[in-house]
């Protein structure tokens, strides 16, 4: 069961929070909301019903709390009761959290209200309870009940976190100059309260700085195997070994959140065709999503199956999934296997983890590591298993050996072969395992050696123009040594440290996407800020390192005779010099002198020999008009083949013609002609102007990448890469 959490965030919205300090370009409230929004949106992203948040506005214009009639509780508003927060609540909060026109309101009274909210909501149930106070400390505070508040926090097990705008923090190294006496006094009160209650007190600058460091989501351990680790047949031999163990993942790829397809509830025409290959149906029930969400509705994919049936109106007939049968390709035929006979293809197994042998550690090859790693530990309630597994781990460690085991996680699961390696730490012992390949999984390739050349006659050459010289090897060795990252950084004591340790190597795709989602959830119309330094650090080496290795790099370039590759020359197909034969005769002039060989450049292309004639016409084209006319004729033939096609019978000829047309026009550096052709052709296909529904032809053009020619493919094109991608993506 997931751990229950109840957090109340107290946000100071007083009049003084609208001021700007410390040469910042944003108000104190805007700066503080960076931290607040990050905390709240992180909770929303987890989508846990047991993680609930409440929000209180301190020093607000209005008073809205259960103790509003008592003295000292005015100008405090509960704007979000403790509950699960959805995206619609985020946007409501954004509209309500604004600076007020007053500085009246007691932060300690707001703490008392937050304690009362948590006590009423959680009662005596087991919760992780927390109160977060974000303030600039410029309001009046009555510290008479300070001891009672700290005692109540300790009694109810509530953790207090105080984050102050420009609060002094000797640990972080910040001290505000010309601090007002009221603020200095309030800082002392809040620091004393957090120390008594065992809470956390810090300055907002440190909290904002920590937002740059991605947070790793804690994962609840889930066993992938729970059973016996055996050595020998325990049913036949008394000397066989059986240890009750559990297996947990040690490393696993953290996947970024996947996008979900939505449709707009209002304004969607009934019966509007889906833009996807399968039908997309509005799935109203999956709206276990938040109530009062926007007009977006999640979708559900519906799949249909068709078979070719000439008697059907469209040549295809829909069949039910229950009528389908599985088949396996054998040569060019399919071997059907009915559902009742599927057991013949299954490999029956029984769950278990059996050691089948041992190998010396030196015989292990790193390239055989095929999967994520897992740890094997004894079952937590079995003391004998602790001693037995510890003995096995130490035996493997002392003999420098690994164990080979066969694992079947559950009955009738495919068996896998594991390598078990011992791991011994001061307070933890386990076996670390990973999957080994079967014979069919190994890809054996033979490549020529890099340090010698073997001739056809078998002679071995160690000096050759294609082999690195001794000078180049030494220069490269010095360059690699100078690029060392393990001692590039320095720790707090000034000692050399690793530049990018494993615990600071964050997944840029995962955290960048999460950052964008959290930002857009609160600010849907604002541009997403650039990724934090923690994500871009592996992509940019320090300038001091690049400067220090420059002499070594220059030595490598000199030793290897490295030269800059000249820029790519533009095609000159139309203006290339003709090939002169050894005889010196002008063959083209002689052929043109024969009236029977004259080509009519305005004659239409023959449908039976269109592509060769098109290439011949381009080869002798003397003016752009001839190229445009030839392209127009070939496009017309392709459209005719599509229009007269029965089903997809003519699509192949049309695709080949379009492919040749695109390649030739690209080589002739006239991408504008092709781009105009393909835009018009797409319009006609999707509008049904070429003999009805020809959406399948457009799909084939997308598969064959017959889209626009962009600037990357041809410098003379006026189409950007994004426009070309969007053109192919659009349907």
CSV table of C-alpha atoms in Angstrom, one decimal, residues 108 111-120 123-124 129 131 145-160 193 196-198:
chain,number,residue,atom,x,y,z
A,108,UNK,CA,2.2,31.7,13.4
A,111,UNK,CA,0.8,27.6,11.2
A,112,UNK,CA,-1.9,26.9,13.8
A,113,UNK,CA,-4.6,26.7,11.1
A,114,UNK,CA,-2.4,24.4,9.0
A,115,UNK,CA,-1.9,22.1,12.1
A,116,UNK,CA,-5.7,22.1,12.7
A,117,UNK,CA,-6.3,21.2,9.0
A,118,UNK,CA,-3.8,18.2,9.2
A,119,UNK,CA,-5.2,17.0,12.5
A,120,UNK,CA,-8.8,17.1,11.2
A,123,UNK,CA,-6.9,12.0,12.5
A,124,UNK,CA,-4.9,9.2,14.1
A,129,UNK,CA,2.6,15.1,7.6
A,131,UNK,CA,3.8,22.1,6.6
A,145,UNK,CA,2.2,30.7,21.5
A,146,UNK,CA,5.6,29.6,20.1
A,147,UNK,CA,6.2,26.8,22.6
A,148,UNK,CA,2.6,25.5,22.2
A,149,UNK,CA,3.0,25.4,18.4
A,150,UNK,CA,6.3,23.6,18.6
A,151,UNK,CA,4.9,21.0,21.0
A,152,UNK,CA,1.9,20.4,18.8
A,153,UNK,CA,4.1,19.9,15.8
A,154,UNK,CA,6.2,17.3,17.7
A,155,UNK,CA,3.1,15.6,19.2
A,156,UNK,CA,1.4,15.2,15.8
A,157,UNK,CA,4.6,14.2,14.0
A,158,UNK,CA,4.4,17.2,11.6
A,159,UNK,CA,7.6,18.2,9.8
A,160,UNK,CA,7.9,22.0,9.5
A,193,UNK,CA,10.6,27.4,16.1
A,196,UNK,CA,12.5,23.3,18.6
A,197,UNK,CA,10.2,21.3,16.3
A,198,UNK,CA,13.0,19.5,14.5
